[in-house]
Short mmCIF file of C-alpha atoms and ligand atoms in Angstrom, two decimals:
data_model
loop_
_atom_site.label_atom_id
_atom_site.label_comp_id
_atom_site.label_asym_id
_atom_site.label_seq_id
_atom_site.Cartn_x
_atom_site.Cartn_y
_atom_site.Cartn_z
CA MET E 16 134.14 82.33 95.17
CA ILE E 17 131.97 79.26 95.72
CA SER E 18 132.86 76.21 93.69
CA LEU E 19 130.32 73.47 93.53
CA THR E 20 132.24 70.25 93.62
CA ARG E 21 130.64 66.88 93.18
CA ARG E 22 131.25 66.32 96.84
CA SER E 23 129.46 69.48 98.03
CA LEU E 24 126.56 68.66 95.70
CA LEU E 25 126.32 65.26 97.25
CA ALA E 26 126.54 66.78 100.69
CA SER E 27 123.71 69.21 100.00
CA ALA E 28 121.64 66.48 98.37
CA SER E 29 121.92 64.30 101.41
CA ALA E 30 121.19 67.27 103.65
CA ALA E 31 117.95 67.74 101.73
CA LEU E 32 117.08 64.14 102.31
CA VAL E 33 117.41 64.62 106.03
CA ILE E 34 114.93 67.48 106.30
CA PRO E 35 111.66 65.53 106.22
CA ALA E 36 112.95 63.34 109.04
CA LEU E 37 113.49 66.31 111.37
CA PRO E 38 111.15 66.32 114.32
CA ARG E 39 107.95 68.34 113.74
CA VAL E 40 108.89 70.90 116.36
CA ALA E 41 111.80 72.07 114.23
CA ARG E 42 109.35 73.13 111.54
CA ALA E 43 106.89 74.45 114.09
CA ALA E 44 109.37 76.93 115.44
CA THR E 45 109.62 78.75 112.12
CA MET E 46 105.95 79.30 111.33
CA PRO E 47 104.63 82.70 112.39
CA VAL E 48 101.52 82.59 114.52
CA LEU E 49 98.15 84.15 113.88
CA PHE E 50 96.44 84.04 117.24
CA ALA E 51 92.66 84.48 117.35
CA GLY E 52 91.44 85.52 120.76
CA PRO E 53 89.67 88.08 122.91
CA ALA E 54 91.10 91.60 123.01
CA THR E 55 89.97 95.15 123.59
CA ALA E 56 90.01 98.04 121.15
CA GLN E 57 89.04 101.69 121.04
CA ILE E 58 86.15 101.29 118.62
CA ALA E 59 83.89 104.05 119.90
CA PRO E 60 85.39 107.56 119.70
CA ASP E 61 88.08 108.52 122.19
CA GLY E 62 86.69 109.19 125.66
CA ASN E 63 84.38 106.17 125.41
CA ASP E 64 85.10 102.80 126.95
CA LEU E 65 87.16 100.21 125.18
CA THR E 66 85.19 97.52 123.37
CA ASP E 67 85.67 93.82 123.95
CA VAL E 68 86.42 92.31 120.55
CA TRP E 69 87.81 89.15 119.03
CA ALA E 70 90.99 89.89 117.16
CA TYR E 71 94.04 88.46 115.45
CA GLY E 72 97.43 88.92 117.06
CA SER E 73 100.83 87.90 115.81
CA SER E 74 102.04 85.78 118.69
CA GLU E 75 100.62 83.02 120.82
CA GLY E 76 98.31 84.42 123.49
CA SER E 77 98.86 88.03 122.41
CA ALA E 78 96.04 90.55 122.45
CA GLY E 79 95.15 91.10 118.83
CA THR E 80 94.57 94.33 116.96
CA ILE E 81 91.71 95.77 114.92
CA PRO E 82 92.22 95.23 112.07
CA GLY E 83 94.42 92.15 112.36
CA PRO E 84 98.11 92.48 111.53
CA GLU E 85 98.74 93.37 107.90
CA ILE E 86 100.26 90.43 106.06
CA ARG E 87 102.41 91.60 103.17
CA VAL E 88 104.27 89.53 100.60
CA ARG E 89 105.39 89.89 97.00
CA ALA E 90 103.52 88.07 94.24
CA GLY E 91 104.74 84.49 94.02
CA GLU E 92 105.87 84.41 97.62
CA ARG E 93 104.68 82.08 100.28
CA VAL E 94 102.38 82.94 103.17
CA GLN E 95 102.71 80.79 106.26
CA ARG E 96 100.66 81.29 109.38
CA ARG E 97 99.85 78.96 112.22
CA LEU E 98 96.32 79.78 113.27
CA SER E 99 96.08 79.28 117.01
CA ASN E 100 92.54 79.34 118.33
CA GLY E 101 92.16 81.22 121.60
CA LEU E 102 88.43 81.77 121.05
CA PRO E 103 85.58 80.10 122.92
CA GLN E 104 84.34 78.58 119.64
CA PRO E 105 85.79 76.82 116.58
CA THR E 106 87.24 78.95 113.81
CA ALA E 107 89.15 78.93 110.50
CA VAL E 108 90.84 81.57 108.36
CA HIS E 109 89.92 82.28 104.75
CA TRP E 110 92.36 84.19 102.54
CA HIS E 111 89.83 86.11 100.55
CA GLY E 112 90.50 86.42 96.83
CA ILE E 113 93.70 84.41 96.74
CA ARG E 114 93.79 81.75 94.02
CA ILE E 115 94.86 79.34 96.62
CA ASP E 116 95.54 75.63 97.04
CA ASN E 117 92.13 74.20 98.00
CA ALA E 118 93.34 72.65 101.25
CA MET E 119 94.42 76.10 102.46
CA ASP E 120 91.18 77.93 101.64
CA GLY E 121 89.92 77.96 105.20
CA ALA E 122 86.30 77.16 104.36
CA ALA E 123 85.40 75.34 107.57
CA GLY E 124 83.22 72.33 106.83
CA LEU E 125 84.21 72.15 103.15
CA THR E 126 88.00 72.37 102.82
CA GLN E 127 88.96 71.69 106.42
CA ASP E 128 87.53 70.84 109.79
CA PRO E 129 86.93 73.79 112.05
CA VAL E 130 89.86 74.48 114.36
CA GLN E 131 88.68 73.76 117.89
CA PRO E 132 89.44 76.08 120.82
CA GLY E 133 93.04 75.48 121.89
CA ASP E 134 93.96 73.83 118.57
CA THR E 135 96.07 75.06 115.68
CA PHE E 136 96.05 74.79 111.91
CA ASP E 137 99.01 75.54 109.65
CA TYR E 138 98.23 77.62 106.59
CA ASP E 139 100.95 77.51 103.99
CA PHE E 140 100.33 78.74 100.45
CA ILE E 141 101.65 80.78 97.55
CA ALA E 142 100.04 84.14 96.82
CA PRO E 143 100.25 84.12 93.02
CA ASP E 144 98.70 87.45 92.07
CA PRO E 145 99.57 90.97 93.18
CA GLY E 146 96.74 92.97 94.68
CA THR E 147 94.73 94.01 97.70
CA TYR E 148 93.25 91.05 99.55
CA TRP E 149 92.17 90.31 103.08
CA TYR E 150 91.78 87.46 105.50
CA HIS E 151 88.90 86.74 107.82
CA SER E 152 87.23 84.06 109.88
CA HIS E 153 85.25 81.54 107.86
CA ASP E 154 83.39 79.78 110.64
CA ARG E 155 80.35 81.50 112.13
CA SER E 156 81.72 84.38 110.11
CA TRP E 157 78.52 86.40 110.61
CA GLU E 158 79.53 86.61 114.27
CA GLN E 159 83.31 86.24 114.20
CA VAL E 160 83.92 88.86 111.52
CA ALA E 161 81.46 91.21 113.23
CA ARG E 162 83.47 90.79 116.43
CA GLY E 163 86.66 91.81 114.63
CA LEU E 164 88.35 88.77 113.07
CA ALA E 165 89.66 90.27 109.84
CA GLY E 166 92.85 91.80 108.55
CA PRO E 167 94.50 93.02 105.33
CA LEU E 168 96.57 90.75 103.08
CA ILE E 169 98.62 92.78 100.62
CA VAL E 170 100.40 91.13 97.72
CA GLU E 171 102.86 93.54 96.18
CA GLU E 172 103.75 93.59 92.50
CA ALA E 173 106.76 91.40 91.74
CA GLU E 174 108.50 94.51 90.34
CA PRO E 175 107.64 97.51 92.50
CA TRP E 176 105.09 99.78 90.81
CA THR E 177 105.30 102.49 93.45
CA GLY E 178 107.89 105.08 92.49
CA GLN E 179 107.81 104.36 88.77
CA GLU E 180 106.98 107.19 86.38
CA GLY E 181 103.33 108.21 86.79
CA ALA E 182 102.81 105.74 89.62
CA ALA E 183 102.04 106.58 93.23
CA THR E 184 104.87 107.68 95.48
CA ARG E 185 103.39 106.00 98.52
CA GLU E 186 100.55 103.69 99.47
CA MET E 187 98.23 103.18 102.37
CA THR E 188 95.86 100.39 103.39
CA VAL E 189 92.39 101.62 104.32
CA MET E 190 90.27 98.89 105.86
CA LEU E 191 86.68 99.87 106.54
CA THR E 192 84.18 98.05 108.64
CA ASP E 193 81.19 98.76 110.82
CA TRP E 194 80.16 97.74 114.32
CA ARG E 195 76.85 97.50 116.08
CA LEU E 196 77.58 98.97 119.50
CA GLU E 197 75.47 99.62 122.54
CA ALA E 198 75.62 103.03 124.19
CA SER E 199 78.23 101.62 126.59
CA GLY E 200 80.52 100.90 123.65
CA ALA E 201 80.08 97.13 124.01
CA ILE E 202 79.26 95.05 120.97
CA GLU E 203 75.51 94.60 120.79
CA GLU E 204 75.18 90.83 121.10
CA ALA E 205 71.45 90.32 121.34
CA SER E 206 71.08 90.62 117.58
CA PHE E 207 73.63 87.96 116.72
CA GLY E 208 71.64 85.31 114.93
CA ASP E 209 68.55 87.48 114.52
CA ILE E 210 66.69 86.22 111.49
CA ARG E 211 65.04 89.62 111.01
CA ASP E 212 68.39 91.22 110.22
CA TRP E 213 69.35 88.31 108.04
CA ALA E 214 66.12 88.46 106.03
CA HIS E 215 66.72 92.16 105.34
CA GLY E 216 70.02 93.88 104.61
CA GLY E 217 71.98 92.02 107.27
CA ARG E 218 73.25 93.11 110.66
CA LEU E 219 74.28 96.66 109.88
CA GLY E 220 76.46 98.53 112.34
CA ASN E 221 76.07 101.99 113.81
CA VAL E 222 79.76 102.92 113.96
CA VAL E 223 82.10 102.80 110.97
CA THR E 224 85.82 102.43 111.59
CA VAL E 225 88.76 102.98 109.29
CA ASN E 226 91.80 100.91 110.22
CA GLY E 227 90.05 100.19 113.51
CA ARG E 228 89.32 103.78 114.55
CA SER E 229 86.15 105.78 114.31
CA ASP E 230 88.14 109.03 114.11
CA ALA E 231 91.03 107.89 111.93
CA GLU E 232 93.41 110.48 110.57
CA LEU E 233 95.28 109.28 107.54
CA GLU E 234 98.40 111.39 107.33
CA VAL E 235 99.31 112.62 103.85
CA ASN E 236 101.84 115.06 102.44
CA ALA E 237 100.96 117.85 100.04
CA GLY E 238 101.98 117.01 96.49
CA GLU E 239 102.28 113.27 96.81
CA ARG E 240 100.48 110.79 94.61
CA LEU E 241 98.94 108.22 96.91
CA ARG E 242 97.65 104.71 96.31
CA LEU E 243 94.84 103.83 98.69
CA ARG E 244 94.01 100.16 99.11
CA LEU E 245 90.35 100.27 100.14
CA ILE E 246 88.86 97.15 101.72
CA ASN E 247 85.26 96.73 102.87
CA ALA E 248 85.41 94.22 105.74
CA ALA E 249 81.85 94.87 106.96
CA THR E 250 79.51 91.90 107.27
CA ALA E 251 76.57 93.65 105.62
CA ARG E 252 77.14 97.32 104.87
CA ILE E 253 77.56 98.43 101.26
CA MET E 254 79.88 101.41 101.29
CA PRO E 255 79.69 104.15 98.70
CA LEU E 256 82.85 106.21 99.30
CA ARG E 257 84.36 109.49 98.25
CA ILE E 258 87.04 111.86 99.36
CA GLU E 259 86.11 115.47 99.68
CA GLY E 260 87.98 117.72 97.24
CA HIS E 261 89.99 114.93 95.66
CA ASP E 262 89.55 113.20 92.32
CA ALA E 263 90.28 109.52 92.39
CA THR E 264 91.64 107.29 89.67
CA LEU E 265 90.62 103.67 89.94
CA ILE E 266 93.49 101.28 89.20
CA ALA E 267 92.36 97.91 90.56
CA LEU E 268 89.25 96.05 91.73
CA ASP E 269 89.46 93.04 94.04
CA GLY E 270 93.18 92.93 93.33
CA HIS E 271 92.82 93.07 89.55
CA PRO E 272 94.39 95.91 87.63
CA VAL E 273 91.96 97.93 85.52
CA ALA E 274 92.84 100.49 82.87
CA PRO E 275 93.04 103.61 85.06
CA ARG E 276 89.74 105.47 85.06
CA ALA E 277 88.53 108.56 86.80
CA THR E 278 85.88 107.92 89.39
CA GLU E 279 83.98 110.25 91.67
CA GLN E 280 82.63 107.61 93.93
CA ILE E 281 83.59 104.02 94.69
CA VAL E 282 80.93 101.57 95.81
CA LEU E 283 82.24 98.63 97.79
CA ALA E 284 79.97 95.73 98.66
CA PRO E 285 81.12 93.66 101.63
CA ALA E 286 84.45 91.96 100.84
CA GLN E 287 85.13 94.08 97.77
CA ARG E 288 88.33 96.06 97.38
CA ALA E 289 89.34 98.97 95.19
CA ASP E 290 92.76 100.49 94.69
CA ILE E 291 92.56 104.17 93.90
CA VAL E 292 95.16 106.84 93.29
CA ILE E 293 94.71 110.40 94.50
CA ASP E 294 96.88 113.44 93.98
CA CYS E 295 97.25 115.21 97.30
CA THR E 296 96.39 118.69 96.14
CA GLY E 297 95.42 120.05 99.57
CA LYS E 298 97.47 122.55 101.55
CA PRO E 299 99.85 121.55 104.34
CA GLY E 300 97.90 121.46 107.61
CA SER E 301 94.52 121.04 105.94
CA THR E 302 92.14 118.09 106.19
CA ALA E 303 89.73 116.40 103.81
CA ALA E 304 86.93 114.05 104.76
CA LEU E 305 86.64 110.44 103.70
CA MET E 306 82.88 110.05 103.37
CA VAL E 307 80.58 107.06 103.36
CA ASP E 308 76.98 107.14 102.25
CA ALA E 309 75.19 105.79 105.31
CA GLY E 310 72.07 105.20 103.21
CA ARG E 311 69.72 107.33 101.15
CA ASN E 312 72.46 109.76 100.23
CA GLN E 313 73.36 110.71 103.77
CA TRP E 314 77.08 111.16 103.55
CA VAL E 315 78.99 111.00 106.80
CA GLN E 316 82.64 111.50 107.51
CA VAL E 317 84.35 108.29 108.61
CA ALA E 318 87.99 109.42 108.53
CA ALA E 319 90.07 112.39 107.50
CA LEU E 320 93.03 112.85 105.25
CA ALA E 321 95.24 114.97 107.48
CA TYR E 322 97.89 116.94 105.62
CA SER E 323 101.21 117.18 107.39
CA ASP E 324 102.83 120.57 107.83
CA THR E 325 105.76 119.68 105.62
CA ALA E 326 106.26 121.77 102.49
CA PRO E 327 104.61 120.31 99.38
CA VAL E 328 106.67 117.89 97.34
CA PRO E 329 106.57 118.51 93.58
CA ALA E 330 103.33 117.12 92.16
CA ILE E 331 103.44 114.15 89.81
CA GLU E 332 102.25 115.27 86.38
CA GLY E 333 100.41 113.27 83.81
CA PRO E 334 98.20 110.24 83.80
CA VAL E 335 98.35 107.55 86.41
CA ARG E 336 100.56 104.66 85.43
CA PRO E 337 98.55 101.45 85.04
CA LEU E 338 99.42 98.49 87.21
CA PRO E 339 101.12 95.66 85.35
CA MET E 340 98.60 93.20 83.91
CA THR E 341 99.97 89.91 85.11
CA MET E 342 97.10 87.49 85.11
CA ASP E 343 96.17 85.21 82.26
CA HIS E 344 92.65 86.15 81.20
CA ALA E 345 92.06 83.25 78.82
CA LEU E 346 88.37 82.44 78.65
CA ASP E 347 86.81 80.17 76.06
CA LEU E 348 83.32 81.62 76.05
CA LYS E 349 82.16 79.74 72.94
CA ASN E 350 82.62 76.40 74.63
CA ALA E 351 81.69 77.52 78.10
CA GLN E 352 79.72 75.38 80.51
CA ARG E 353 76.52 77.26 81.33
CA GLU E 354 75.25 77.52 84.87
CA GLU E 355 72.67 79.63 86.61
CA ILE E 356 72.34 80.75 90.20
CA VAL E 357 68.90 82.12 91.05
CA MET E 358 68.72 84.10 94.28
CA GLU E 359 65.41 83.99 96.09
CA GLY E 360 63.96 84.91 99.44
CA GLY E 361 64.33 87.69 101.95
CA ALA E 362 61.81 90.17 103.21
CA MET E 363 59.46 91.57 100.59
CA GLY E 364 60.29 88.69 98.32
CA SER E 365 58.09 86.11 96.64
CA MET E 366 59.76 82.91 97.82
CA ARG E 367 57.13 80.51 99.13
CA GLY E 368 59.47 77.74 100.11
CA ALA E 369 62.71 75.98 99.39
CA ARG E 370 64.46 72.69 99.96
CA LEU E 371 66.01 72.39 103.37
CA ASN E 372 67.99 69.27 104.23
CA GLY E 373 66.41 67.58 101.28
CA VAL E 374 62.84 68.41 102.31
CA GLU E 375 60.54 70.90 100.62
CA SER E 376 59.81 73.46 103.33
CA ASP E 377 57.47 76.38 103.41
CA PHE E 378 58.55 79.85 104.41
CA ARG E 379 57.50 79.40 108.01
CA GLN E 380 59.50 76.18 108.34
CA LEU E 381 62.47 77.91 106.78
CA VAL E 382 62.31 80.81 109.20
CA ALA E 383 62.07 78.38 112.12
CA ALA E 384 65.31 76.86 110.89
CA LYS E 385 66.80 80.37 110.49
CA ARG E 386 66.81 80.28 106.72
CA ALA E 387 65.48 83.15 104.70
CA TRP E 388 67.21 82.76 101.34
CA ALA E 389 67.84 80.18 98.68
CA PHE E 390 70.03 79.54 95.67
CA ASN E 391 68.20 77.57 92.97
CA GLY E 392 65.48 76.63 95.43
CA ILE E 393 67.85 75.23 98.04
CA ALA E 394 68.21 77.03 101.36
CA GLY E 395 71.89 76.56 102.04
CA ASP E 396 72.16 72.77 102.09
CA MET E 397 75.72 71.76 101.39
CA GLU E 398 75.30 68.08 100.44
CA ASN E 399 75.57 68.59 96.70
CA PRO E 400 77.49 71.13 94.66
CA ALA E 401 75.63 73.64 92.51
CA PHE E 402 77.76 72.36 89.62
CA ARG E 403 80.92 70.50 88.75
CA ALA E 404 83.32 71.60 86.05
CA PRO E 405 86.25 69.81 84.49
CA ARG E 406 89.56 71.49 85.16
CA GLY E 407 90.39 74.14 82.59
CA ARG E 408 86.80 74.62 81.39
CA THR E 409 85.37 78.08 81.07
CA VAL E 410 82.25 78.35 83.20
CA HIS E 411 79.61 80.95 82.39
CA VAL E 412 77.35 81.67 85.34
CA THR E 413 74.17 83.71 85.18
CA LEU E 414 73.50 85.30 88.57
CA ARG E 415 69.80 86.12 88.73
CA ASN E 416 68.69 88.20 91.69
CA ASP E 417 65.00 87.49 92.21
CA THR E 418 64.96 89.33 95.53
CA SER E 419 64.32 92.86 96.73
CA TRP E 420 67.82 93.15 98.17
CA PRO E 421 71.30 93.70 96.80
CA HIS E 422 73.84 90.91 97.24
CA GLY E 423 77.58 90.58 96.92
CA ILE E 424 78.31 87.20 95.38
CA HIS E 425 81.74 85.73 95.99
CA LEU E 426 83.47 82.73 94.41
CA HIS E 427 86.31 81.06 96.21
CA GLY E 428 89.55 80.10 94.52
CA HIS E 429 88.84 81.84 91.22
CA HIS E 430 88.46 85.24 89.69
CA PHE E 431 85.76 85.95 87.18
CA GLU E 432 85.02 88.43 84.46
CA ILE E 433 81.79 90.42 84.46
CA LEU E 434 80.25 89.95 81.02
CA THR E 435 76.83 91.61 81.17
CA ARG E 436 74.40 93.37 83.46
CA ASN E 437 70.74 93.01 82.62
CA GLY E 438 71.71 91.78 79.19
CA GLN E 439 73.91 94.76 78.37
CA PRO E 440 77.60 94.10 77.83
CA ASP E 441 79.50 95.44 80.78
CA ALA E 442 81.49 98.52 79.77
CA TYR E 443 84.67 97.47 81.50
CA ARG E 444 84.47 93.68 81.80
CA ASP E 445 86.17 93.98 85.15
CA ARG E 446 87.68 90.97 86.78
CA ARG E 447 86.70 90.45 90.38
CA ASP E 448 86.16 87.87 93.07
CA THR E 449 83.00 89.47 94.49
CA VAL E 450 80.27 91.06 92.40
CA PHE E 451 77.51 93.43 93.46
CA VAL E 452 74.13 92.33 92.17
CA ALA E 453 71.32 94.86 92.59
CA PRO E 454 67.72 93.86 93.37
CA GLU E 455 66.14 92.17 90.33
CA GLU E 456 69.42 92.42 88.43
CA VAL E 457 70.87 89.68 86.23
CA VAL E 458 74.65 89.56 85.98
CA GLU E 459 76.57 87.18 83.77
CA ILE E 460 80.07 86.24 84.77
CA ALA E 461 82.63 83.76 83.43
CA PHE E 462 85.72 82.20 84.85
CA ASN E 463 88.34 79.66 83.98
CA ALA E 464 87.83 76.70 86.30
CA ASP E 465 91.53 76.06 86.60
CA ASN E 466 91.85 75.49 90.34
CA PRO E 467 90.91 71.96 91.41
CA GLY E 468 88.89 71.36 94.54
CA LYS E 469 85.66 72.23 96.30
CA TRP E 470 84.94 75.94 96.37
CA LEU E 471 82.28 77.99 98.07
CA LEU E 472 79.99 80.34 96.20
CA HIS E 473 78.07 82.60 98.54
CA CYS E 474 76.71 86.01 99.34
CA HIS E 475 79.28 87.98 101.31
CA MET E 476 76.59 89.59 103.39
CA LEU E 477 77.41 87.10 106.05
CA GLY E 478 73.95 86.96 107.57
CA HIS E 479 72.57 86.14 104.12
CA GLN E 480 75.20 83.46 103.74
CA VAL E 481 74.29 81.66 106.94
CA ALA E 482 70.58 82.07 106.23
CA GLY E 483 70.74 80.20 102.94
CA MET E 484 72.77 82.08 100.32
CA ARG E 485 75.55 79.58 100.00
CA THR E 486 76.51 76.68 97.84
CA TRP E 487 79.67 75.23 96.35
CA PHE E 488 81.12 73.99 93.11
CA GLU E 489 83.74 71.44 92.33
CA VAL E 490 86.55 71.71 89.81
CA GLY E 491 88.43 68.71 88.44
CU1 C2O M 2 85.53 86.40 102.13
CU2 C2O M 2 83.69 82.80 101.68
O1 C2O M 2 84.63 84.60 101.89
CU1 CU M 3 73.08 88.72 100.15
#
């Protein structure tokens, strides 16, 4: 038995006092590394050459993996990673969707300086909310993410949901992305920075991978109830998804629990996530295709559920157990601060010009500066925030898409509720961190500005972002 005497209390108190005085290296030794550097991966189907990629690895100088190592904690736990930059260009890591301490947000140029080649940056933060998140480069992200710098960040429920009555018996992370490869299997580099892609739907790939493989087999067992954590890590591709022969129940979007609802098809804009539950009703030894709509209703198989040969386990009966609703949803819509973000530009649009570095510029001048889009008439200048909000205020933002293209609008540091689409109340009022806005659509969202700091607001089609669809807001 441990007895806490006054003396041992004093001893531990003085020990605590000593800690800050320890040399820095003592702390350094304990922080796990996230190394960003060149690596190779089998992106093209087996039998093709390996592809040179940029990837995250979990030790200094190690060849990284595609996707990057899965980081997994429980809600309320701390994530610590020392980013070590082994790339030929500066970088930073953003922890997408985490309601994070502003200094740890990884938005290079806004919340931190870019990490130069050979340098490190220590990320240390609490992951407050359970859910499916991801991390990715946030410097030249249109190139760095396309070269492979992304990985899953899974925050488990504080009390395990898996295994409870009606819940899934197992879970699996399914990270999707696409790659633009040459016939040789190498990443097609000539189009990096091509304004024509940026002014259209972005730099779409020609090979889709699931967990880094173009021929992924996701092993499942007959009878089990499976939670799939779907993540769209592509820089531009919107992914409508379905699984042949299996009904899915949606249980979370962008990490947020939703009342379970049946869904035939999930549409994920870049950066969006969905957690779905499927009952594995196939026969041992059988397969079922995971399909993506490659555009215009051309469904292609991107992975297979591969049933093991083991005898079926007894099926789980009854409805899918909802995830615990843990987050405070308090919004004060009556007293909300009203803001509007008008999206303009792009091919087949009507934008004639926009402000660029404080100067009214016509479309030709914008294109020369590699800008094709604007928010509220400003083509991606970062001098001033789109708005400021006092801490704790509800902010109501109208997202007005005056372009011919869909966009996926993301807010850093906060989660928002979708109130209306084209004036109609949204049926589900889902909470998300990234919202799909169709061409000419108007979407109203609201969030509680409870996280102080400077936060990006941008399109997560990363070519759109760099070409003008970005701004920021300040809380507090
Ligand atoms: Cu995935 Cu600015 O973020
Ligand atoms: Cu966009």
